[in-house]
Amino acid sequence: AYYGVVLFSAVMQLISIAALAMAAVGGARRAMRRPTGEGLRVQEEVAVVVPCYLPNEEPIIKGTIQHILDAVAHIDLMTVYLVYNTPREMSAETELKQMAKDVERPGRRLVVQRVEGSKSKAENLNFILPEVTAPYVAIYDADHHPDPESLAMAVWTLKDSGSDCVQGSTYIRQGFPLGRWLICAEFFVNYFVVLPAMQVVAGTGFFGGANGIWRTTSLQQLRFDEEALTEDIDCFARAITQHSLRFQFLPECCSGELLPAGLRAWWKQRLRWAMGWDQVTLKHAAAFWGSHLTLRRRLGLSYIFFCRWLT
């Protein structure tokens, strides 16, 4: 039994090293093909959806919207949908509507939409996505500031790869220095090492929510589960098993977010993520093998959802 465990560990290490090498080669080839600067220009309209819970995110939402309107580069036509819920009337609503009227940059438009009766991010997304007419749509959380070229880079990758969704990476752009450095290091290893290698082994990336860029027609085939703890992972599982959609990681498509407000907020976030992954795994496990997927995709989903318990 001891030698069996040692052999299994050695084999897994070899697979991981080979997958990482293949991911690095694939990333280098992609970077060599991809244009830079004005070569990334997107002439088609791109929609950006920012779901928001206004009471909690009121202090940051205007800065996020202004950043997206002003800093995102190489997109000729962009409509930003700020879709929010709030349990009470707030003065910020009037300010946001005025902000929509004051957009001056050509090719930029801001739509501010309150979702009556909504109590979740999933409900906000489900309300607005059927209204999107642009061929590509990006989803950012209320604290996300995407890097200037990241959105154009993601749209180029969607066209180049034929994928339905490209999932970018995140980093901590602001917060307590020690916490910011530690989580940035964790995110770097996950997004630039672990997940690309996992994609090689599993044959697919996955949708992680914020900084996910979609073909609109693909995303409109789905609805977010309003009861799921991690509605993004649940959406990914159904997209694969029911619609055979294709996902790809693009770590160089970066977006900065804020550090959780404190240790307790960080713990609640990570606990929700862990419980949400378990919830999706138990809910959709049977569909991984019961759906009309290739053997590699079935094995890949099992690897993504079950092997994480061993790592």
PDB file of C-alpha atoms in Angstrom:
ATOM      1  CA  ALA A   1       0.000   0.000   0.000  1.00  0.00           C
ATOM      2  CA  TYR A   2       2.857   2.369   0.822  1.00  0.00           C
ATOM      3  CA  TYR A   3       4.511   1.874  -2.561  1.00  0.00           C
ATOM      4  CA  GLY A   4       1.137   2.287  -4.249  1.00  0.00           C
ATOM      5  CA  VAL A   5       0.680   5.681  -2.616  1.00  0.00           C
ATOM      6  CA  VAL A   6       4.224   6.714  -3.571  1.00  0.00           C
ATOM      7  CA  LEU A   7       3.682   5.577  -7.174  1.00  0.00           C
ATOM      8  CA  PHE A   8       0.346   7.410  -7.387  1.00  0.00           C
ATOM      9  CA  SER A   9       1.948  10.576  -6.008  1.00  0.00           C
ATOM     10  CA  ALA A  10       4.819  10.369  -8.494  1.00  0.00           C
ATOM     11  CA  VAL A  11       2.446   9.850 -11.431  1.00  0.00           C
ATOM     12  CA  MET A  12       0.318  12.826 -10.372  1.00  0.00           C
ATOM     13  CA  GLN A  13       3.420  14.997 -10.084  1.00  0.00           C
ATOM     14  CA  LEU A  14       4.527  13.998 -13.578  1.00  0.00           C
ATOM     15  CA  ILE A  15       1.063  14.767 -14.963  1.00  0.00           C
ATOM     16  CA  SER A  16       1.064  18.152 -13.213  1.00  0.00           C
ATOM     17  CA  ILE A  17       4.515  19.057 -14.548  1.00  0.00           C
ATOM     18  CA  ALA A  18       3.572  18.006 -18.088  1.00  0.00           C
ATOM     19  CA  ALA A  19       0.266  19.919 -17.893  1.00  0.00           C
ATOM     20  CA  LEU A  20       2.013  23.049 -16.639  1.00  0.00           C
ATOM     21  CA  ALA A  21       4.561  22.846 -19.453  1.00  0.00           C
ATOM     22  CA  MET A  22       1.810  22.417 -22.052  1.00  0.00           C
ATOM     23  CA  ALA A  23      -0.127  25.332 -20.550  1.00  0.00           C
ATOM     24  CA  ALA A  24       2.971  27.542 -20.704  1.00  0.00           C
ATOM     25  CA  VAL A  25       3.554  26.645 -24.348  1.00  0.00           C
ATOM     26  CA  GLY A  26      -0.106  27.265 -25.172  1.00  0.00           C
ATOM     27  CA  GLY A  27      -0.026  30.634 -23.442  1.00  0.00           C
ATOM     28  CA  ALA A  28       3.132  31.649 -25.285  1.00  0.00           C
ATOM     29  CA  ARG A  29       1.635  30.695 -28.640  1.00  0.00           C
ATOM     30  CA  ARG A  30      -1.529  32.623 -27.852  1.00  0.00           C
ATOM     31  CA  ALA A  31       0.477  35.696 -26.893  1.00  0.00           C
ATOM     32  CA  MET A  32       2.470  35.490 -30.133  1.00  0.00           C
ATOM     33  CA  ARG A  33      -0.717  35.341 -32.238  1.00  0.00           C
ATOM     34  CA  ARG A  34      -2.518  38.076 -30.361  1.00  0.00           C
ATOM     35  CA  PRO A  35      -2.151  41.622 -31.697  1.00  0.00           C
ATOM     36  CA  THR A  36      -1.243  44.514 -29.432  1.00  0.00           C
ATOM     37  CA  GLY A  37      -2.389  48.105 -29.044  1.00  0.00           C
ATOM     38  CA  GLU A  38      -4.759  49.242 -31.781  1.00  0.00           C
ATOM     39  CA  GLY A  39      -4.624  45.761 -33.296  1.00  0.00           C
ATOM     40  CA  LEU A  40      -6.919  44.649 -30.485  1.00  0.00           C
ATOM     41  CA  ARG A  41      -9.615  47.159 -31.455  1.00  0.00           C
ATOM     42  CA  VAL A  42     -13.155  45.735 -31.236  1.00  0.00           C
ATOM     43  CA  GLN A  43     -15.612  47.310 -33.661  1.00  0.00           C
ATOM     44  CA  GLU A  44     -18.626  45.293 -32.526  1.00  0.00           C
ATOM     45  CA  GLU A  45     -20.592  46.539 -29.527  1.00  0.00           C
ATOM     46  CA  VAL A  46     -19.612  45.093 -26.156  1.00  0.00           C
ATOM     47  CA  ALA A  47     -21.921  45.079 -23.127  1.00  0.00           C
ATOM     48  CA  VAL A  48     -20.595  45.305 -19.582  1.00  0.00           C
ATOM     49  CA  VAL A  49     -22.908  44.204 -16.758  1.00  0.00           C
ATOM     50  CA  VAL A  50     -22.170  45.309 -13.190  1.00  0.00           C
ATOM     51  CA  PRO A  51     -24.581  43.819 -10.611  1.00  0.00           C
ATOM     52  CA  CYS A  52     -24.686  45.745  -7.363  1.00  0.00           C
ATOM     53  CA  TYR A  53     -26.281  45.665  -3.903  1.00  0.00           C
ATOM     54  CA  LEU A  54     -26.524  49.393  -3.439  1.00  0.00           C
ATOM     55  CA  PRO A  55     -26.547  49.927   0.332  1.00  0.00           C
ATOM     56  CA  ASN A  56     -23.318  47.972   0.818  1.00  0.00           C
ATOM     57  CA  GLU A  57     -21.582  49.049  -2.369  1.00  0.00           C
ATOM     58  CA  GLU A  58     -22.706  52.664  -2.587  1.00  0.00           C
ATOM     59  CA  PRO A  59     -19.254  54.052  -1.596  1.00  0.00           C
ATOM     60  CA  ILE A  60     -17.460  52.282  -4.467  1.00  0.00           C
ATOM     61  CA  ILE A  61     -19.921  51.856  -7.326  1.00  0.00           C
ATOM     62  CA  LYS A  62     -19.510  55.295  -8.925  1.00  0.00           C
ATOM     63  CA  GLY A  63     -15.739  54.881  -9.007  1.00  0.00           C
ATOM     64  CA  THR A  64     -16.092  51.464 -10.638  1.00  0.00           C
ATOM     65  CA  ILE A  65     -18.494  52.708 -13.317  1.00  0.00           C
ATOM     66  CA  GLN A  66     -16.329  55.741 -14.073  1.00  0.00           C
ATOM     67  CA  HIS A  67     -13.262  53.526 -14.371  1.00  0.00           C
ATOM     68  CA  ILE A  68     -14.973  51.193 -16.831  1.00  0.00           C
ATOM     69  CA  LEU A  69     -16.309  54.081 -18.918  1.00  0.00           C
ATOM     70  CA  ASP A  70     -12.970  55.923 -19.028  1.00  0.00           C
ATOM     71  CA  ALA A  71     -10.176  53.360 -18.734  1.00  0.00           C
ATOM     72  CA  VAL A  72     -11.282  50.381 -20.834  1.00  0.00           C
ATOM     73  CA  ALA A  73      -9.477  50.690 -24.161  1.00  0.00           C
ATOM     74  CA  HIS A  74      -9.882  49.537 -27.775  1.00  0.00           C
ATOM     75  CA  ILE A  75     -13.664  49.090 -27.584  1.00  0.00           C
ATOM     76  CA  ASP A  76     -15.442  51.310 -30.122  1.00  0.00           C
ATOM     77  CA  LEU A  77     -18.970  50.793 -28.748  1.00  0.00           C
ATOM     78  CA  MET A  78     -19.662  49.869 -25.138  1.00  0.00           C
ATOM     79  CA  THR A  79     -22.844  49.880 -23.078  1.00  0.00           C
ATOM     80  CA  VAL A  80     -22.438  49.550 -19.316  1.00  0.00           C
ATOM     81  CA  TYR A  81     -25.449  48.137 -17.485  1.00  0.00           C
ATOM     82  CA  LEU A  82     -25.470  48.963 -13.787  1.00  0.00           C
ATOM     83  CA  VAL A  83     -28.183  46.670 -12.442  1.00  0.00           C
ATOM     84  CA  TYR A  84     -28.829  46.954  -8.731  1.00  0.00           C
ATOM     85  CA  ASN A  85     -31.177  46.095  -5.904  1.00  0.00           C
ATOM     86  CA  THR A  86     -31.828  48.069  -2.740  1.00  0.00           C
ATOM     87  CA  PRO A  87     -34.319  47.647   0.111  1.00  0.00           C
ATOM     88  CA  ARG A  88     -34.928  51.383   0.343  1.00  0.00           C
ATOM     89  CA  GLU A  89     -34.784  54.564  -1.695  1.00  0.00           C
ATOM     90  CA  MET A  90     -31.319  56.119  -1.746  1.00  0.00           C
ATOM     91  CA  SER A  91     -29.929  59.447  -2.894  1.00  0.00           C
ATOM     92  CA  ALA A  92     -27.219  57.568  -4.783  1.00  0.00           C
ATOM     93  CA  GLU A  93     -29.867  56.369  -7.247  1.00  0.00           C
ATOM     94  CA  THR A  94     -30.442  59.925  -8.441  1.00  0.00           C
ATOM     95  CA  GLU A  95     -26.699  60.505  -8.688  1.00  0.00           C
ATOM     96  CA  LEU A  96     -26.221  57.363 -10.773  1.00  0.00           C
ATOM     97  CA  LYS A  97     -29.033  58.308 -13.146  1.00  0.00           C
ATOM     98  CA  GLN A  98     -27.468  61.725 -13.576  1.00  0.00           C
ATOM     99  CA  MET A  99     -24.150  60.032 -14.208  1.00  0.00           C
ATOM    100  CA  ALA A 100     -25.796  58.108 -17.056  1.00  0.00           C
ATOM    101  CA  LYS A 101     -26.959  61.387 -18.624  1.00  0.00           C
ATOM    102  CA  ASP A 102     -23.512  62.958 -18.279  1.00  0.00           C
ATOM    103  CA  VAL A 103     -21.529  60.332 -20.204  1.00  0.00           C
ATOM    104  CA  GLU A 104     -19.536  62.309 -22.757  1.00  0.00           C
ATOM    105  CA  ARG A 105     -17.105  59.861 -24.323  1.00  0.00           C
ATOM    106  CA  PRO A 106     -18.219  58.857 -27.848  1.00  0.00           C
ATOM    107  CA  GLY A 107     -19.250  55.231 -28.127  1.00  0.00           C
ATOM    108  CA  ARG A 108     -19.968  54.909 -24.393  1.00  0.00           C
ATOM    109  CA  ARG A 109     -23.405  54.523 -22.816  1.00  0.00           C
ATOM    110  CA  LEU A 110     -24.515  53.887 -19.232  1.00  0.00           C
ATOM    111  CA  VAL A 111     -27.837  52.232 -18.370  1.00  0.00           C
ATOM    112  CA  VAL A 112     -28.860  52.360 -14.699  1.00  0.00           C
ATOM    113  CA  GLN A 113     -31.545  49.812 -13.787  1.00  0.00           C
ATOM    114  CA  ARG A 114     -33.088  49.023 -10.413  1.00  0.00           C
ATOM    115  CA  VAL A 115     -34.520  45.510 -10.092  1.00  0.00           C
ATOM    116  CA  GLU A 116     -37.620  45.680  -7.938  1.00  0.00           C
ATOM    117  CA  GLY A 117     -38.007  42.762  -5.549  1.00  0.00           C
ATOM    118  CA  SER A 118     -34.510  41.434  -6.181  1.00  0.00           C
ATOM    119  CA  LYS A 119     -32.506  40.105  -3.262  1.00  0.00           C
ATOM    120  CA  SER A 120     -29.466  38.688  -5.033  1.00  0.00           C
ATOM    121  CA  LYS A 121     -26.820  39.102  -7.702  1.00  0.00           C
ATOM    122  CA  ALA A 122     -28.369  36.193  -9.610  1.00  0.00           C
ATOM    123  CA  GLU A 123     -31.755  37.922  -9.797  1.00  0.00           C
ATOM    124  CA  ASN A 124     -30.122  41.130 -11.031  1.00  0.00           C
ATOM    125  CA  LEU A 125     -28.297  39.251 -13.777  1.00  0.00           C
ATOM    126  CA  ASN A 126     -31.362  37.266 -14.797  1.00  0.00           C
ATOM    127  CA  PHE A 127     -33.314  40.507 -15.151  1.00  0.00           C
ATOM    128  CA  ILE A 128     -30.880  42.338 -17.414  1.00  0.00           C
ATOM    129  CA  LEU A 129     -29.226  39.674 -19.578  1.00  0.00           C
ATOM    130  CA  PRO A 130     -32.250  39.065 -21.851  1.00  0.00           C
ATOM    131  CA  GLU A 131     -32.152  42.803 -22.691  1.00  0.00           C
ATOM    132  CA  VAL A 132     -28.539  42.737 -23.902  1.00  0.00           C
ATOM    133  CA  THR A 133     -28.208  42.973 -27.688  1.00  0.00           C
ATOM    134  CA  ALA A 134     -24.424  43.353 -28.044  1.00  0.00           C
ATOM    135  CA  PRO A 135     -22.652  40.204 -29.337  1.00  0.00           C
ATOM    136  CA  TYR A 136     -20.278  40.101 -26.346  1.00  0.00           C
ATOM    137  CA  VAL A 137     -20.938  40.679 -22.663  1.00  0.00           C
ATOM    138  CA  ALA A 138     -18.584  41.016 -19.706  1.00  0.00           C
ATOM    139  CA  ILE A 139     -19.570  40.651 -16.054  1.00  0.00           C
ATOM    140  CA  TYR A 140     -17.726  42.585 -13.342  1.00  0.00           C
ATOM    141  CA  ASP A 141     -18.413  42.854  -9.624  1.00  0.00           C
ATOM    142  CA  ALA A 142     -19.036  46.294  -8.129  1.00  0.00           C
ATOM    143  CA  ASP A 143     -15.424  46.625  -6.912  1.00  0.00           C
ATOM    144  CA  HIS A 144     -13.741  45.495 -10.140  1.00  0.00           C
ATOM    145  CA  HIS A 145     -11.454  47.787 -12.125  1.00  0.00           C
ATOM    146  CA  PRO A 146     -10.442  45.868 -15.276  1.00  0.00           C
ATOM    147  CA  ASP A 147      -7.050  46.603 -16.790  1.00  0.00           C
ATOM    148  CA  PRO A 148      -7.337  48.844 -19.877  1.00  0.00           C
ATOM    149  CA  GLU A 149      -6.668  46.197 -22.555  1.00  0.00           C
ATOM    150  CA  SER A 150      -8.181  43.224 -20.742  1.00  0.00           C
ATOM    151  CA  LEU A 151     -11.685  43.373 -22.241  1.00  0.00           C
ATOM    152  CA  ALA A 152     -10.464  43.787 -25.825  1.00  0.00           C
ATOM    153  CA  MET A 153      -7.999  40.956 -25.219  1.00  0.00           C
ATOM    154  CA  ALA A 154     -10.812  38.690 -24.001  1.00  0.00           C
ATOM    155  CA  VAL A 155     -13.034  39.469 -27.006  1.00  0.00           C
ATOM    156  CA  TRP A 156     -10.116  38.720 -29.356  1.00  0.00           C
ATOM    157  CA  THR A 157      -9.620  35.379 -27.574  1.00  0.00           C
ATOM    158  CA  LEU A 158     -13.313  34.505 -27.904  1.00  0.00           C
ATOM    159  CA  LYS A 159     -13.054  35.049 -31.648  1.00  0.00           C
ATOM    160  CA  ASP A 160      -9.706  33.261 -31.986  1.00  0.00           C
ATOM    161  CA  SER A 161     -10.584  30.189 -29.906  1.00  0.00           C
ATOM    162  CA  GLY A 162     -14.266  29.776 -30.706  1.00  0.00           C
ATOM    163  CA  SER A 163     -14.984  29.537 -26.980  1.00  0.00           C
ATOM    164  CA  ASP A 164     -18.285  30.611 -25.451  1.00  0.00           C
ATOM    165  CA  CYS A 165     -16.709  32.161 -22.359  1.00  0.00           C
ATOM    166  CA  VAL A 166     -13.271  33.429 -21.420  1.00  0.00           C
ATOM    167  CA  GLN A 167     -12.475  33.658 -17.716  1.00  0.00           C
ATOM    168  CA  GLY A 168      -9.874  36.240 -16.763  1.00  0.00           C
ATOM    169  CA  SER A 169      -7.870  36.617 -13.562  1.00  0.00           C
ATOM    170  CA  THR A 170      -8.176  38.948 -10.591  1.00  0.00           C
ATOM    171  CA  TYR A 171      -5.754  40.608  -8.218  1.00  0.00           C
ATOM    172  CA  ILE A 172      -6.135  42.795  -5.137  1.00  0.00           C
ATOM    173  CA  ARG A 173      -5.753  46.424  -6.166  1.00  0.00           C
ATOM    174  CA  GLN A 174      -6.312  48.063  -2.793  1.00  0.00           C
ATOM    175  CA  GLY A 175      -6.368  47.102   0.865  1.00  0.00           C
ATOM    176  CA  PHE A 176      -4.189  46.384   3.908  1.00  0.00           C
ATOM    177  CA  PRO A 177      -0.675  45.738   2.475  1.00  0.00           C
ATOM    178  CA  LEU A 178       0.060  42.377   4.110  1.00  0.00           C
ATOM    179  CA  GLY A 179      -3.366  40.968   3.252  1.00  0.00           C
ATOM    180  CA  ARG A 180      -3.127  42.373  -0.269  1.00  0.00           C
ATOM    181  CA  TRP A 181       0.283  40.803  -0.879  1.00  0.00           C
ATOM    182  CA  LEU A 182      -0.738  37.396   0.493  1.00  0.00           C
ATOM    183  CA  ILE A 183      -3.952  37.155  -1.524  1.00  0.00           C
ATOM    184  CA  CYS A 184      -2.274  38.532  -4.651  1.00  0.00           C
ATOM    185  CA  ALA A 185       0.313  35.766  -4.336  1.00  0.00           C
ATOM    186  CA  GLU A 186      -2.442  33.176  -3.887  1.00  0.00           C
ATOM    187  CA  PHE A 187      -4.393  34.510  -6.882  1.00  0.00           C
ATOM    188  CA  PHE A 188      -1.259  34.601  -9.048  1.00  0.00           C
ATOM    189  CA  VAL A 189      -0.454  30.957  -8.358  1.00  0.00           C
ATOM    190  CA  ASN A 190      -4.064  29.918  -8.945  1.00  0.00           C
ATOM    191  CA  TYR A 191      -4.716  31.927 -12.111  1.00  0.00           C
ATOM    192  CA  PHE A 192      -1.298  31.686 -13.791  1.00  0.00           C
ATOM    193  CA  VAL A 193      -0.184  28.198 -12.672  1.00  0.00           C
ATOM    194  CA  VAL A 194      -2.874  25.936 -11.214  1.00  0.00           C
ATOM    195  CA  LEU A 195      -5.873  26.759 -13.412  1.00  0.00           C
ATOM    196  CA  PRO A 196      -4.057  26.723 -16.795  1.00  0.00           C
ATOM    197  CA  ALA A 197      -2.552  23.340 -15.872  1.00  0.00           C
ATOM    198  CA  MET A 198      -5.979  22.137 -14.763  1.00  0.00           C
ATOM    199  CA  GLN A 199      -7.421  23.225 -18.118  1.00  0.00           C
ATOM    200  CA  VAL A 200      -4.877  21.052 -19.933  1.00  0.00           C
ATOM    201  CA  VAL A 201      -5.780  18.020 -17.812  1.00  0.00           C
ATOM    202  CA  ALA A 202      -9.554  18.577 -17.744  1.00  0.00           C
ATOM    203  CA  GLY A 203      -9.950  19.903 -21.286  1.00  0.00           C
ATOM    204  CA  THR A 204     -11.924  22.930 -20.131  1.00  0.00           C
ATOM    205  CA  GLY A 205     -11.713  26.083 -18.085  1.00  0.00           C
ATOM    206  CA  PHE A 206     -14.659  27.280 -16.007  1.00  0.00           C
ATOM    207  CA  PHE A 207     -16.675  30.420 -15.358  1.00  0.00           C
ATOM    208  CA  GLY A 208     -15.742  32.042 -12.063  1.00  0.00           C
ATOM    209  CA  GLY A 209     -18.154  34.981 -12.105  1.00  0.00           C
ATOM    210  CA  ALA A 210     -16.498  38.385 -12.172  1.00  0.00           C
ATOM    211  CA  ASN A 211     -14.195  39.109 -15.123  1.00  0.00           C
ATOM    212  CA  GLY A 212     -15.928  36.478 -17.221  1.00  0.00           C
ATOM    213  CA  ILE A 213     -16.493  37.521 -20.840  1.00  0.00           C
ATOM    214  CA  TRP A 214     -19.161  35.702 -22.877  1.00  0.00           C
ATOM    215  CA  ARG A 215     -20.687  35.421 -26.280  1.00  0.00           C
ATOM    216  CA  THR A 216     -24.078  36.918 -25.475  1.00  0.00           C
ATOM    217  CA  THR A 217     -26.094  34.272 -27.310  1.00  0.00           C
ATOM    218  CA  SER A 218     -24.367  31.552 -25.279  1.00  0.00           C
ATOM    219  CA  LEU A 219     -24.998  33.219 -21.920  1.00  0.00           C
ATOM    220  CA  GLN A 220     -28.625  33.933 -22.827  1.00  0.00           C
ATOM    221  CA  GLN A 221     -29.244  30.183 -23.040  1.00  0.00           C
ATOM    222  CA  LEU A 222     -28.771  30.062 -19.276  1.00  0.00           C
ATOM    223  CA  ARG A 223     -30.240  31.516 -16.110  1.00  0.00           C
ATOM    224  CA  PHE A 224     -28.451  31.975 -12.833  1.00  0.00           C
ATOM    225  CA  ASP A 225     -29.797  29.866  -9.968  1.00  0.00           C
ATOM    226  CA  GLU A 226     -31.064  32.342  -7.382  1.00  0.00           C
ATOM    227  CA  GLU A 227     -30.724  29.754  -4.594  1.00  0.00           C
ATOM    228  CA  ALA A 228     -27.127  28.726  -5.331  1.00  0.00           C
ATOM    229  CA  LEU A 229     -24.351  29.867  -2.990  1.00  0.00           C
ATOM    230  CA  THR A 230     -21.999  30.182  -5.973  1.00  0.00           C
ATOM    231  CA  GLU A 231     -24.299  30.985  -8.880  1.00  0.00           C
ATOM    232  CA  ASP A 232     -21.329  31.259 -11.253  1.00  0.00           C
ATOM    233  CA  ILE A 233     -20.076  27.693 -10.685  1.00  0.00           C
ATOM    234  CA  ASP A 234     -23.638  26.370 -10.881  1.00  0.00           C
ATOM    235  CA  CYS A 235     -24.037  28.217 -14.186  1.00  0.00           C
ATOM    236  CA  PHE A 236     -20.816  26.665 -15.483  1.00  0.00           C
ATOM    237  CA  ALA A 237     -21.886  23.127 -14.542  1.00  0.00           C
ATOM    238  CA  ARG A 238     -25.224  23.492 -16.361  1.00  0.00           C
ATOM    239  CA  ALA A 239     -23.565  25.195 -19.345  1.00  0.00           C
ATOM    240  CA  ILE A 240     -21.300  22.172 -19.809  1.00  0.00           C
ATOM    241  CA  THR A 241     -23.755  19.367 -19.082  1.00  0.00           C
ATOM    242  CA  GLN A 242     -26.853  20.806 -20.755  1.00  0.00           C
ATOM    243  CA  HIS A 243     -25.449  22.947 -23.572  1.00  0.00           C
ATOM    244  CA  SER A 244     -21.873  21.669 -24.132  1.00  0.00           C
ATOM    245  CA  LEU A 245     -20.493  25.214 -24.028  1.00  0.00           C
ATOM    246  CA  ARG A 246     -16.750  25.829 -24.204  1.00  0.00           C
ATOM    247  CA  PHE A 247     -14.726  27.667 -21.544  1.00  0.00           C
ATOM    248  CA  GLN A 248     -11.171  28.945 -21.537  1.00  0.00           C
ATOM    249  CA  PHE A 249      -8.902  30.564 -18.964  1.00  0.00           C
ATOM    250  CA  LEU A 250      -7.110  33.774 -19.962  1.00  0.00           C
ATOM    251  CA  PRO A 251      -4.948  34.784 -16.964  1.00  0.00           C
ATOM    252  CA  GLU A 252      -3.433  37.802 -18.743  1.00  0.00           C
ATOM    253  CA  CYS A 253      -6.943  39.330 -18.864  1.00  0.00           C
ATOM    254  CA  CYS A 254      -6.667  40.984 -15.443  1.00  0.00           C
ATOM    255  CA  SER A 255      -9.063  42.910 -13.236  1.00  0.00           C
ATOM    256  CA  GLY A 256      -8.347  44.421  -9.824  1.00  0.00           C
ATOM    257  CA  GLU A 257     -10.710  44.029  -6.878  1.00  0.00           C
ATOM    258  CA  LEU A 258     -10.768  45.168  -3.271  1.00  0.00           C
ATOM    259  CA  LEU A 259      -9.487  43.212  -0.301  1.00  0.00           C
ATOM    260  CA  PRO A 260     -12.276  41.863   1.947  1.00  0.00           C
ATOM    261  CA  ALA A 261     -13.091  44.360   4.696  1.00  0.00           C
ATOM    262  CA  GLY A 262     -11.560  42.220   7.437  1.00  0.00           C
ATOM    263  CA  LEU A 263     -10.645  38.722   8.555  1.00  0.00           C
ATOM    264  CA  ARG A 264     -14.269  37.882   9.312  1.00  0.00           C
ATOM    265  CA  ALA A 265     -15.402  39.042   5.841  1.00  0.00           C
ATOM    266  CA  TRP A 266     -12.584  37.032   4.235  1.00  0.00           C
ATOM    267  CA  TRP A 267     -13.584  33.915   6.202  1.00  0.00           C
ATOM    268  CA  LYS A 268     -17.256  34.262   5.227  1.00  0.00           C
ATOM    269  CA  GLN A 269     -16.256  34.697   1.574  1.00  0.00           C
ATOM    270  CA  ARG A 270     -14.059  31.577   1.557  1.00  0.00           C
ATOM    271  CA  LEU A 271     -16.645  29.545   3.475  1.00  0.00           C
ATOM    272  CA  ARG A 272     -19.315  30.504   0.943  1.00  0.00           C
ATOM    273  CA  TRP A 273     -17.011  29.508  -1.905  1.00  0.00           C
ATOM    274  CA  ALA A 274     -16.253  26.112  -0.328  1.00  0.00           C
ATOM    275  CA  MET A 275     -19.895  25.383   0.503  1.00  0.00           C
ATOM    276  CA  GLY A 276     -20.970  26.591  -2.935  1.00  0.00           C
ATOM    277  CA  TRP A 277     -18.585  24.252  -4.745  1.00  0.00           C
ATOM    278  CA  ASP A 278     -19.817  21.356  -2.582  1.00  0.00           C
ATOM    279  CA  GLN A 279     -23.420  22.298  -3.315  1.00  0.00           C
ATOM    280  CA  VAL A 280     -22.825  22.312  -7.075  1.00  0.00           C
ATOM    281  CA  THR A 281     -20.835  19.078  -6.942  1.00  0.00           C
ATOM    282  CA  LEU A 282     -23.599  17.196  -5.123  1.00  0.00           C
ATOM    283  CA  LYS A 283     -26.334  18.745  -7.273  1.00  0.00           C
ATOM    284  CA  HIS A 284     -24.789  18.068 -10.686  1.00  0.00           C
ATOM    285  CA  ALA A 285     -22.513  15.037 -10.133  1.00  0.00           C
ATOM    286  CA  ALA A 286     -24.922  12.610 -11.777  1.00  0.00           C
ATOM    287  CA  ALA A 287     -25.168  14.834 -14.855  1.00  0.00           C
ATOM    288  CA  PHE A 288     -21.400  14.685 -15.397  1.00  0.00           C
ATOM    289  CA  TRP A 289     -21.760  11.077 -16.574  1.00  0.00           C
ATOM    290  CA  GLY A 290     -25.385  11.108 -17.671  1.00  0.00           C
ATOM    291  CA  SER A 291     -25.061  13.918 -20.207  1.00  0.00           C
ATOM    292  CA  HIS A 292     -24.034  13.632 -23.865  1.00  0.00           C
ATOM    293  CA  LEU A 293     -20.410  14.666 -23.344  1.00  0.00           C
ATOM    294  CA  THR A 294     -17.162  13.279 -24.644  1.00  0.00           C
ATOM    295  CA  LEU A 295     -15.253  10.958 -22.333  1.00  0.00           C
ATOM    296  CA  ARG A 296     -12.574  13.612 -21.821  1.00  0.00           C
ATOM    297  CA  ARG A 297     -15.149  16.196 -20.743  1.00  0.00           C
ATOM    298  CA  ARG A 298     -16.736  13.742 -18.333  1.00  0.00           C
ATOM    299  CA  LEU A 299     -13.364  12.927 -16.832  1.00  0.00           C
ATOM    300  CA  GLY A 300     -12.508  16.633 -16.826  1.00  0.00           C
ATOM    301  CA  LEU A 301     -15.608  17.611 -14.854  1.00  0.00           C
ATOM    302  CA  SER A 302     -14.927  14.822 -12.380  1.00  0.00           C
ATOM    303  CA  TYR A 303     -11.370  16.081 -12.026  1.00  0.00           C
ATOM    304  CA  ILE A 304     -12.468  19.695 -11.461  1.00  0.00           C
ATOM    305  CA  PHE A 305     -15.188  18.951  -8.940  1.00  0.00           C
ATOM    306  CA  PHE A 306     -14.005  15.805  -7.140  1.00  0.00           C
ATOM    307  CA  CYS A 307     -10.213  15.995  -7.159  1.00  0.00           C
ATOM    308  CA  ARG A 308     -10.287  19.383  -5.435  1.00  0.00           C
ATOM    309  CA  TRP A 309     -11.194  17.441  -2.261  1.00  0.00           C
ATOM    310  CA  LEU A 310      -7.789  15.757  -2.506  1.00  0.00           C
ATOM    311  CA  THR A 311      -5.746  18.931  -3.014  1.00  0.00           C
TER     312      THR A 311
END
